[in-house]
Coordinates of C-alpha atoms in Angstrom, one line a residue:
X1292 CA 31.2 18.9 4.1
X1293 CA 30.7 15.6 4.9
X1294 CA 31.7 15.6 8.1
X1295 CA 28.5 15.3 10.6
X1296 CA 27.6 12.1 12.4
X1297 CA 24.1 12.0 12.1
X1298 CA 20.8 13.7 10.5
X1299 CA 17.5 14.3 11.3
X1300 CA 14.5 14.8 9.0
X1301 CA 11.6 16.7 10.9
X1302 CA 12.2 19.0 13.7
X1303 CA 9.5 19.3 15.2
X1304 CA 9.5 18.4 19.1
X1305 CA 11.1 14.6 18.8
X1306 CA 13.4 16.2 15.9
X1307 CA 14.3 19.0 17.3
X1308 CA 15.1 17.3 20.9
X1309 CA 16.6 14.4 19.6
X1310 CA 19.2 16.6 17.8
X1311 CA 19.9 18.5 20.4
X1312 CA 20.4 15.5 22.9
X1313 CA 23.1 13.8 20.0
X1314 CA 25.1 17.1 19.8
X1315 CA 25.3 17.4 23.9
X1316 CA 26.6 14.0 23.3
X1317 CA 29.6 15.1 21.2
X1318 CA 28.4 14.2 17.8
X1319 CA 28.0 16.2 15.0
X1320 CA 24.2 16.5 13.9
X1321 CA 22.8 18.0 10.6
X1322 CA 18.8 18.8 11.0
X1323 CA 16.7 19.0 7.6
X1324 CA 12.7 20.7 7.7
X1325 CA 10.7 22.5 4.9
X1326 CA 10.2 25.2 7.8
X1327 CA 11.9 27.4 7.9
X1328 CA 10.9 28.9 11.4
X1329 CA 11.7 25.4 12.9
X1330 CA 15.3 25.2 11.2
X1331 CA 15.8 29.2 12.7
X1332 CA 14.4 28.1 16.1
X1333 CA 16.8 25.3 16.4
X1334 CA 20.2 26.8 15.7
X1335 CA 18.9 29.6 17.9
X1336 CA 18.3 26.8 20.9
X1337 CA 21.5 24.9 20.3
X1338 CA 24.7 25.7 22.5
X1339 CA 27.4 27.5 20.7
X1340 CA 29.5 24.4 21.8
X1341 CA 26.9 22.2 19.5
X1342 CA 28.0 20.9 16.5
X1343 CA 25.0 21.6 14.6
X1344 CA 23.7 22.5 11.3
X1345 CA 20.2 22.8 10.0
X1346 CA 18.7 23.4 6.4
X1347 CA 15.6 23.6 4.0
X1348 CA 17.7 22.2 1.6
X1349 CA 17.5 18.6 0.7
X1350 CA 20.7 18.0 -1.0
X1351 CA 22.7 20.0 1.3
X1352 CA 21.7 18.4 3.9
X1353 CA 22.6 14.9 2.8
X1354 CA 25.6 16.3 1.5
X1355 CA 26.4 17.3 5.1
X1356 CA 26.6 14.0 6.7
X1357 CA 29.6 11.2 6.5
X1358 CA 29.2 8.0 4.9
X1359 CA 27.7 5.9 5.5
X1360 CA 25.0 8.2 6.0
X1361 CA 22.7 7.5 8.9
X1362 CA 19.7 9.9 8.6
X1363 CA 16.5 9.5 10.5
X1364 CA 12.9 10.4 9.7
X1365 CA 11.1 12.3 12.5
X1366 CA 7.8 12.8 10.4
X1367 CA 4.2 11.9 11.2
X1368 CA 3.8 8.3 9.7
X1369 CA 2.3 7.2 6.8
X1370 CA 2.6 9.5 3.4
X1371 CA 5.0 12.1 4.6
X1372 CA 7.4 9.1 5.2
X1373 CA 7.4 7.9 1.6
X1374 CA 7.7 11.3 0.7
X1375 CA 10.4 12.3 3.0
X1376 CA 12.5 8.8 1.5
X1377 CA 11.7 9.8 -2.2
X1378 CA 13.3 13.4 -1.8
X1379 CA 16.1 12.1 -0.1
X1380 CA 16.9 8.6 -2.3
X1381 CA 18.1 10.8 -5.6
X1382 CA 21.1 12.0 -3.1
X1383 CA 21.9 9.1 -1.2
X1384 CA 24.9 6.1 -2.1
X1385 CA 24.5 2.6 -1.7
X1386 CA 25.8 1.5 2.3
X1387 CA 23.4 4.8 3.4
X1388 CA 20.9 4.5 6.9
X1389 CA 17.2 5.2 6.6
X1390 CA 15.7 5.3 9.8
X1391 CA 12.0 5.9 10.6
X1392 CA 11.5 7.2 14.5
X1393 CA 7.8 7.5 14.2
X1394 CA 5.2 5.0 15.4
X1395 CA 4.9 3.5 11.5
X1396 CA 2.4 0.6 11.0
X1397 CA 5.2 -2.7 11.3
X1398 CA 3.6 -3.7 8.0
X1399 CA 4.2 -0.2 6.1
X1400 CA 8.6 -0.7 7.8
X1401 CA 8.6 -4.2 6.1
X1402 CA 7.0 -2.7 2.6
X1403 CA 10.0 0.2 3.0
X1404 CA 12.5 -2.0 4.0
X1405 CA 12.4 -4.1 0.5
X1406 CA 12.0 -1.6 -1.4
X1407 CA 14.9 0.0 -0.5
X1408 CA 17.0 -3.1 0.1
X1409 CA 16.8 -3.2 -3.7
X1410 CA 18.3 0.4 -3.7
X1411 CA 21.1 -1.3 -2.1
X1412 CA 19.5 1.3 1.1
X1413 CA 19.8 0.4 4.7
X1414 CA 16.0 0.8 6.1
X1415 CA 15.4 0.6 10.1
X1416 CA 11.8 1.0 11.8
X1417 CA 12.5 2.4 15.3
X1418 CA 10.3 3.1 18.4
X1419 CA 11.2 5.5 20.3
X1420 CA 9.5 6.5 23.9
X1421 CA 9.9 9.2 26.4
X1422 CA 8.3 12.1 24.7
X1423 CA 9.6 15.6 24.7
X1424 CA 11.6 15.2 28.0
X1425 CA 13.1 12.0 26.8
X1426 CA 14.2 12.8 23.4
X1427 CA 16.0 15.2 25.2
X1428 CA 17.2 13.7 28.2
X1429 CA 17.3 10.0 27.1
X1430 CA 14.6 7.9 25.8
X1431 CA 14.1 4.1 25.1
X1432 CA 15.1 3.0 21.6
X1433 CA 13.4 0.1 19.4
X1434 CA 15.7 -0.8 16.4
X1435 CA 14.9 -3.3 14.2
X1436 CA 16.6 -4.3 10.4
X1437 CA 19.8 -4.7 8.9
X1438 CA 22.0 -6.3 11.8
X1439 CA 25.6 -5.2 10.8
X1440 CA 24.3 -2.4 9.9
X1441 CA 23.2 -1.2 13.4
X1442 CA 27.1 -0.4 13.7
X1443 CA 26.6 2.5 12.3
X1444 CA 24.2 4.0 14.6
X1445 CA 25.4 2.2 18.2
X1446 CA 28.0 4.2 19.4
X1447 CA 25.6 7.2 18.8
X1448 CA 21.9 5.3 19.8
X1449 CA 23.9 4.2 23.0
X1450 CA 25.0 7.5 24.0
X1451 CA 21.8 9.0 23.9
X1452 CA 19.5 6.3 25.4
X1453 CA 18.7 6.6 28.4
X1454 CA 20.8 4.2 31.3
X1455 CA 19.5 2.3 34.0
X1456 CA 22.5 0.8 36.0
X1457 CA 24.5 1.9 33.7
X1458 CA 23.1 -0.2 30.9
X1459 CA 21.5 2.1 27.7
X1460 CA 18.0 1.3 27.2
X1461 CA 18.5 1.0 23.4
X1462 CA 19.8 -2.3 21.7
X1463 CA 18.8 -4.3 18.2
X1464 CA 16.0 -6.0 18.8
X1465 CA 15.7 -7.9 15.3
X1466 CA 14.8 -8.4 11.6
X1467 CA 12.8 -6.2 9.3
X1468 CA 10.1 -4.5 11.2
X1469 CA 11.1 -5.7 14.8
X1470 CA 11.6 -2.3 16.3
X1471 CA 8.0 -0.7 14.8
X1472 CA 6.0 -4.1 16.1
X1473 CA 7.8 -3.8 19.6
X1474 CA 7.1 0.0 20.1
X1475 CA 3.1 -0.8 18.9
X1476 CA 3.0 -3.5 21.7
X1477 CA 4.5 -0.9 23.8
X1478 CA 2.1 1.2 22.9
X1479 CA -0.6 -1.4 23.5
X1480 CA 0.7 -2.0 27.0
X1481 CA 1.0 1.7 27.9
X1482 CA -3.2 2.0 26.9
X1483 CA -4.0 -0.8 29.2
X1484 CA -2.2 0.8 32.3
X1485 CA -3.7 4.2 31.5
X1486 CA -6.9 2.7 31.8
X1487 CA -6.3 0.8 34.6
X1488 CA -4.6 3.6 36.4
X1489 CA -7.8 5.8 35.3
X1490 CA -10.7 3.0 36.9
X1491 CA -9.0 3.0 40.0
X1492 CA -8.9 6.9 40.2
X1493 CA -12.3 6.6 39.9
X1494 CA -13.6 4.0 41.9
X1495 CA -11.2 6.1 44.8
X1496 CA -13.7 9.1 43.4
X1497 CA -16.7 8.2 42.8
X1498 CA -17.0 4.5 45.0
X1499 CA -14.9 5.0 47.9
X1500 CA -15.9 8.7 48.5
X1501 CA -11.9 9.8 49.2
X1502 CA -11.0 13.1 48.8
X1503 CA -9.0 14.8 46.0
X1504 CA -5.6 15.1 48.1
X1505 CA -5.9 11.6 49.7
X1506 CA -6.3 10.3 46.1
X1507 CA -3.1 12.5 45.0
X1508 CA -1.1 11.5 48.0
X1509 CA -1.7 7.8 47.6
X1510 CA -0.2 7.6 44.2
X1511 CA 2.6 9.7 45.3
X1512 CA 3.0 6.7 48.0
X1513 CA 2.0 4.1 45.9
X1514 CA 5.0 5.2 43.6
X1515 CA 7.7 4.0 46.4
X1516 CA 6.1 0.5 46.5
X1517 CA 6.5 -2.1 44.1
X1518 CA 4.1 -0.1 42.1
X1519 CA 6.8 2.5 41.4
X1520 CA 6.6 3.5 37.7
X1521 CA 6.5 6.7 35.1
X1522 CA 2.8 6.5 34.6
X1523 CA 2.2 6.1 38.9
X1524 CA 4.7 9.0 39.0
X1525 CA 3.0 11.5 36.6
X1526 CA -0.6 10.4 37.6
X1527 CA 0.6 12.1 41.7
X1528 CA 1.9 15.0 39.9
X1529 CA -1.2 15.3 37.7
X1530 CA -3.7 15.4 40.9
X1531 CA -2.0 17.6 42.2
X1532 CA -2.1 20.3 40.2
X1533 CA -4.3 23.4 40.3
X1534 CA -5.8 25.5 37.8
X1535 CA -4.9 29.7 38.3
X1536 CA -8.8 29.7 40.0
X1537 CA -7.9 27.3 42.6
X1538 CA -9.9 24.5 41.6
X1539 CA -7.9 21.4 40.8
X1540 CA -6.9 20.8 37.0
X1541 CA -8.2 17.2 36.6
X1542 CA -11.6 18.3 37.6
X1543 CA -11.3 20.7 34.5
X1544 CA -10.4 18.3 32.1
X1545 CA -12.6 16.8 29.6
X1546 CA -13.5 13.2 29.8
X1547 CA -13.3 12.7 25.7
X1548 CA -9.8 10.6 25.4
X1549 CA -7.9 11.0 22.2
X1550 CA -5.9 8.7 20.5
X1551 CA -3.4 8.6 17.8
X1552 CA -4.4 4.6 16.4
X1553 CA -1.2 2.5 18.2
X1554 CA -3.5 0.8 20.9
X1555 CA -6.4 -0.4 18.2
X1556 CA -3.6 -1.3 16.1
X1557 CA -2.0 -3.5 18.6
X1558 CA -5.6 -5.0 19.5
X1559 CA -6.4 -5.9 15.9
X1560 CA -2.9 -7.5 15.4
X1561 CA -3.5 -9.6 18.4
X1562 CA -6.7 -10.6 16.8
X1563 CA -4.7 -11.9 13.7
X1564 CA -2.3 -13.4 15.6
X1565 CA -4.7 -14.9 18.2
X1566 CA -3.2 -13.9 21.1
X1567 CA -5.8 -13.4 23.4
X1568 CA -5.0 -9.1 24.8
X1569 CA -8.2 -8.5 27.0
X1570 CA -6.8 -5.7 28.9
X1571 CA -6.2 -3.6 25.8
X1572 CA -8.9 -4.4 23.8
X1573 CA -10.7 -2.7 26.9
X1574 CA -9.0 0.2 27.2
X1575 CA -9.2 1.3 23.2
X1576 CA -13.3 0.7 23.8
X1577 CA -13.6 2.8 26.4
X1578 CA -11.3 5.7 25.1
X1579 CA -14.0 5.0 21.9
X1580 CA -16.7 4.7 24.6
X1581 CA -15.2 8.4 25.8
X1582 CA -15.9 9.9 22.8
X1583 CA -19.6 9.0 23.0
X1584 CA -20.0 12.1 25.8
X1585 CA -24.1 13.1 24.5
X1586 CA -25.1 9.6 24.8
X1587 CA -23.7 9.5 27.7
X1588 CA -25.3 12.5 29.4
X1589 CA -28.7 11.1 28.1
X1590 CA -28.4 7.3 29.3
X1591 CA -27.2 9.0 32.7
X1592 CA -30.8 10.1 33.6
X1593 CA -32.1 7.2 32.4
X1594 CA -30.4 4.1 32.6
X1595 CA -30.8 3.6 36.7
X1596 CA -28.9 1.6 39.3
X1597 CA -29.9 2.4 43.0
X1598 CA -27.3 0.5 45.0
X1599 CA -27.3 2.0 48.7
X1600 CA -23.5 2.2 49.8
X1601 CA -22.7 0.2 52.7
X1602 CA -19.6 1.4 55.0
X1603 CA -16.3 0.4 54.0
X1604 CA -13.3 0.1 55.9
X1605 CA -11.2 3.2 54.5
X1606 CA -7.3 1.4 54.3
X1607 CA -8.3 -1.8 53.7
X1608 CA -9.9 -0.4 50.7
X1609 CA -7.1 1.2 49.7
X1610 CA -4.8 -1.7 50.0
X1611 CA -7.4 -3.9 47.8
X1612 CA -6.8 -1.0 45.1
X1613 CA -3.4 -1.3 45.1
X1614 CA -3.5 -5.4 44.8
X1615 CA -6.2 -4.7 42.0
X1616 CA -3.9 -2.6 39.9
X1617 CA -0.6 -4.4 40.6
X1618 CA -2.2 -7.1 39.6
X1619 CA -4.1 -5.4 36.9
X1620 CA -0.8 -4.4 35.5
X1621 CA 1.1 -7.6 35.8
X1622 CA -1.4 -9.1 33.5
X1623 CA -1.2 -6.4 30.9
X1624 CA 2.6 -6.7 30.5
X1625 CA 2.1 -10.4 30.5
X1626 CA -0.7 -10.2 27.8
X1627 CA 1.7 -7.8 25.1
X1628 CA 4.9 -9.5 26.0
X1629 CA 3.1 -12.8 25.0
X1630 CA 2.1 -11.1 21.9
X1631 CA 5.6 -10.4 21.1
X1632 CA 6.6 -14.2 21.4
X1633 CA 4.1 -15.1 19.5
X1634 CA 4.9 -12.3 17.0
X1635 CA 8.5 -13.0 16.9
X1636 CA 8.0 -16.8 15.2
X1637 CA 5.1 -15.3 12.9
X1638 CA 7.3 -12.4 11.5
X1639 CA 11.0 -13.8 12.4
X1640 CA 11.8 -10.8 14.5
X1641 CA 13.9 -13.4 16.4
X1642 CA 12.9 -11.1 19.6
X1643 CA 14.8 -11.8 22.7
X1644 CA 12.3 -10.5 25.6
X1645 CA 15.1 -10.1 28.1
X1646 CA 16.4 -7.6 26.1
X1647 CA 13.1 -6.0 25.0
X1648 CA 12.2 -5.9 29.1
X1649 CA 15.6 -4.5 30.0
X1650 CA 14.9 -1.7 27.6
X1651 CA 11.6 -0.7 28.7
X1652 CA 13.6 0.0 32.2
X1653 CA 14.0 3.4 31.7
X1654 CA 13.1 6.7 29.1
X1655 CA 10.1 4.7 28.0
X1656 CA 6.2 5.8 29.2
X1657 CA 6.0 1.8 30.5
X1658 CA 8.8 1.8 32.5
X1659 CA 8.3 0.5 35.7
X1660 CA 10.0 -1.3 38.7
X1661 CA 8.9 -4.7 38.1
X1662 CA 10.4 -5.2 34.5
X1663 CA 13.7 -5.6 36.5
X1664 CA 11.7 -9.0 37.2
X1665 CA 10.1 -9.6 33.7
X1666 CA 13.7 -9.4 32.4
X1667 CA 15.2 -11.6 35.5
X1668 CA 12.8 -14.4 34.3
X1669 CA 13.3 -14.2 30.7
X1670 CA 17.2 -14.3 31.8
X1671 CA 16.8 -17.5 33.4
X1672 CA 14.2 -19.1 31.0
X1673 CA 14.8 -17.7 27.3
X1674 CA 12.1 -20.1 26.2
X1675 CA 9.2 -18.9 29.2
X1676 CA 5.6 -19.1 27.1
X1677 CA 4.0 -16.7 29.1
X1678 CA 5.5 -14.5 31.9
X1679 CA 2.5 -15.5 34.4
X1680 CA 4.4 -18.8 34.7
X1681 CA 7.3 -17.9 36.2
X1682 CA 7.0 -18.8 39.6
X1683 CA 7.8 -15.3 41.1
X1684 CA 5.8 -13.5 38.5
X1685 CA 2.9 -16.1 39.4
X1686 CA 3.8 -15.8 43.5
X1687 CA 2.8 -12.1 43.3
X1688 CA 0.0 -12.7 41.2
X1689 CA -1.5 -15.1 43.8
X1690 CA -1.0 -12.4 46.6
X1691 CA -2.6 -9.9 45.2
X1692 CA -5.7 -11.7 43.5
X1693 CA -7.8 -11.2 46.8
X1694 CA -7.4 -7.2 46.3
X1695 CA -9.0 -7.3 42.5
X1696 CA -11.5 -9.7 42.9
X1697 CA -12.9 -7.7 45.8
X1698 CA -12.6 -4.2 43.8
X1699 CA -14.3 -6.3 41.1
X1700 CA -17.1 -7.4 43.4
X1701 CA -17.4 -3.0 44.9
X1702 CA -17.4 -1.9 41.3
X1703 CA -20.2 -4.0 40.2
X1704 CA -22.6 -3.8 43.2
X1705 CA -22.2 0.4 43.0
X1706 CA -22.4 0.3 38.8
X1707 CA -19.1 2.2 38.5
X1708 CA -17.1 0.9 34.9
X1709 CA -14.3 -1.2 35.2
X1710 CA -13.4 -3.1 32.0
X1711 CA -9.7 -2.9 32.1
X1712 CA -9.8 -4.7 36.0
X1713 CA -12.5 -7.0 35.0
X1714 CA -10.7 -8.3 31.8
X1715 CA -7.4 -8.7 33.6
X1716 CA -9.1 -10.9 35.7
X1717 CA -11.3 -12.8 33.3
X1718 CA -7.6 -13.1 31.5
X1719 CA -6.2 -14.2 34.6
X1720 CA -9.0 -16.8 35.3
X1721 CA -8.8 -18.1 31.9
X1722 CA -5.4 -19.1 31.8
X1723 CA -5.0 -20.9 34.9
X1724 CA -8.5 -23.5 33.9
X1725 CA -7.5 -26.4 32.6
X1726 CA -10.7 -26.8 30.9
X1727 CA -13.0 -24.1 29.1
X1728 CA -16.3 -24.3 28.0
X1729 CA -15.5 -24.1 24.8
X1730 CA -16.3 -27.1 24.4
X1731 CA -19.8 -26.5 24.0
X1732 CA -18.6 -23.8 21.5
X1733 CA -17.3 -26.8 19.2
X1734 CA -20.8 -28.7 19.3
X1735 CA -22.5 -25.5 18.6
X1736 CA -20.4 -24.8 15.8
X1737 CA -21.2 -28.6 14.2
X1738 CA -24.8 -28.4 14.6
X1739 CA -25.1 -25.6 12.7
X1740 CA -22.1 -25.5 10.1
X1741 CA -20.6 -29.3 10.7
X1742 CA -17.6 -27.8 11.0
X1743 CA -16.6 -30.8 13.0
X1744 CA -14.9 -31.4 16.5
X1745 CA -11.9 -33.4 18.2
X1746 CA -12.4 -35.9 21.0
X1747 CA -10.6 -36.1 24.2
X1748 CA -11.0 -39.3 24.4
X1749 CA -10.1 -40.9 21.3
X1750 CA -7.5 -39.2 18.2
X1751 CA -9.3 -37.7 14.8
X1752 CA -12.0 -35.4 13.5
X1753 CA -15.7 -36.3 14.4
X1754 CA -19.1 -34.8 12.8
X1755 CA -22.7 -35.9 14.6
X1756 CA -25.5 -35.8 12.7
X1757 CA -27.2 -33.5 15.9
X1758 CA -30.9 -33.1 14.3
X1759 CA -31.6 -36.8 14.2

């Protein structure tokens, strides 16, 4: 008794992986579910060379790991969390880990955190991102709470991350609900790049008129550019694939996008925060715009736009859609990671995006070649507002802003949707004018609220009396 590293609450997929990937790791790992054909199908899975133990029972289970005890909750979030901490707190010592590996609200992690603080009960909110091949294999791990406790859990988080040059992609990111907030930005990030990834699929469908296995092969090349990244990668494999009639997969595939809530909540805490996310505000309205599929097939027959195609040069084309989403993408990294600055002071996360960026390098659904870059210029320039001004960051911008404005231009004259590329622009365009027309915004605000203005030509707070 007593003796096992590490425990798991909920083994399901992540649960069951997770464990599995700590024990091939040489550490002893105790797995708690209510099911008992889950606990059954994991000691049947693990290697007789595991050092593994799984129950149904609550007190055994807790009874079964070392102090201080670091036990993680692999449950879906919200009420089964606070009931998963309840049945374990009547078994637990003061010292003892709580961790919660699900995508949790940031705001429900804080709420946990003090409560069990005054339990004298370690509480950390943890992303974690890879999916079922990662929990395995080695994902990319969020932590965020009690500092010296993280002690507990390196030697063991490390071991399982996964490593890019030889550096785990798992490190403490900060206070309180740090490792939650990053993982929802993560989140909000991976929507945007979905839908980006998904517009340009389409306009190579439905715009440029290029068949299904030029479209599969040029994300398969596309992934050995500087466009090289998990969600290039899998979208290659994805177009490839056939169904057992022949007929390729993706054209079998429904059109109504799901979602489990971590983009919209990401887009309504920018709102709060007013950080300006274009790109992934987009994306969550058209998965909701997906789900609209009747009206859809109605308005198709009767909201018209008759544009005749005009020839097109075939690779030019194609190297304009690759500029469009590089760029695209550059913007929607920039847009959550300024999120997370801005974040970071509001909550006192005390974030440091160098080491959020080199963590997203591998394991995670967002990792991708060019955060080697985002993390160089966070290295040199801790204090960077926004990661569009660093100069190499803002060099490949300007390269590639031809490609998207034209694929803007193509989208709009043949009616095919392209809200993700055309916010990323309009973010684009935003940030580099020096004056908006807000202005105009102010004035109409006092006319019809006085809800004054500033000057920019002399200090204070002015009201005009418009009507007279």
């Amino acid at each position: 008794m007593s003796t096992f590293d590490f425990g798991i609450v909920g083994l399901g997929v992540m649960g069951r992986n997770l464990l599995l990937n700590i024990a091939s790791h040489k550490f002893a790992a105790a797995g708690l579910d209510l099911d008992t054909e889950k606990v059954n199908s994991l000691k049947e899975e693990a290697n007789p060379e595991h050092s593994i133990e799984a129950t149904t029972d609550v007190k055994h289970f807790v009874e079964l790991i070392q102090r201080p005890r670091a036990i993680m909750l692999l449950v879906p979030a919200g009420k089964p969390v606070d009931s998963a901490i309840q049945s374990l707190l009547p078994h637990l010592d003061q010292g003892d880990i709580i961790i919660d590996g699900g995508n949790t609200y940031f705001t429900d992690t804080d709420r946990r955190f003090l409560e069990l603080s005054e339990k004298g009960i370690h509480f950390f909110g943890m992303g974690i991102s890879g999916g079922e091949k990662g929990a395995r294999l080695g994902p990319s791990m969020m932590p965020g709470g009690d500092k010296k406790a993280y002690e507990r859990l390196r030697p063991i988080f490390e071991a399982i991350a996964a490593k890019v040059d030889g550096e785990p992609c798992v490190e403490y990111l900060g206070n309180g609900s740090a490792g939650n907030y990053v993982k929802m930005v993560h989140n909000g990030i991976e929507y945007g790049i979905m839908q980006l990834i998904s517009e340009i699929y389409d306009l190579m469908k439905r715009g440029y008129n290029l068949d299904e296995d030029t479209i599969q092969k040029t994300f398969e090349e596309w992934n050995q550019t500087d466009l090289k990244s998990y969600l290039i990668e899998i979208t290659g494999h994805i177009l490839k694939e056939k169904d057992p009639s022949g007929v390729k997969l993706i054209n079998l595939i429904s059109d109504w996008a799901k979602s489990k809530g971590t983009g919209k909540w990401t887009s309504q805490n920018a709102m709060d925060l007013q950080v300006p996310a274009p790109t992934i505000d987009a994306a969550v309205v058209m998965r909701d715009m997906s789900k609209s599929k009747p009206e859809r097939i109605e308005a198709s027959a009767k909201l018209i736009w008759n544009q005749k195609q005009t020839d097109v040069n075939v690779d030019e084309a194609v190297k304009s859609l690759k500029d469009a989403l590089f760029f695209s993408i550059l913007i929607t990294y920039a847009q959550g990671l300024a999120m997370l600055k801005t974040a970071s002071k509001e909550y006192n996360y005390e974030l440091n995006l160098e080491t959020v960026t080199k963590i997203w390098r591998g394991g995670c659904i967002i990792r991708a070649v060019v955060l080697e870059d985002f993390r160089k210029a966070f290295t040199a320039n801790p204090e960077l507002a926004n990661i569009l001004l660093d100069d190499n960051i803002a060099s490949k911008l300007n390269e590639s802003q031809k490609g998207i404005r034209e694929i803007i231009q193509f989208a709009v004259q043949n009616g095919i949707p392209a809200a993700g590329l055309m916010n990323s622009l309009a973010y684009f365009d935003a940030y580099r004018s020096e004056n908006l027309p807000t202005n105009l915004i102010q004035a109409q605000r006092d006319y019809f609220g006085a809800h004054t203005y500033e000057r920019i030509d002399v200090p204070g707070v002015f009201h005009t009396q418009w009507n007279e």
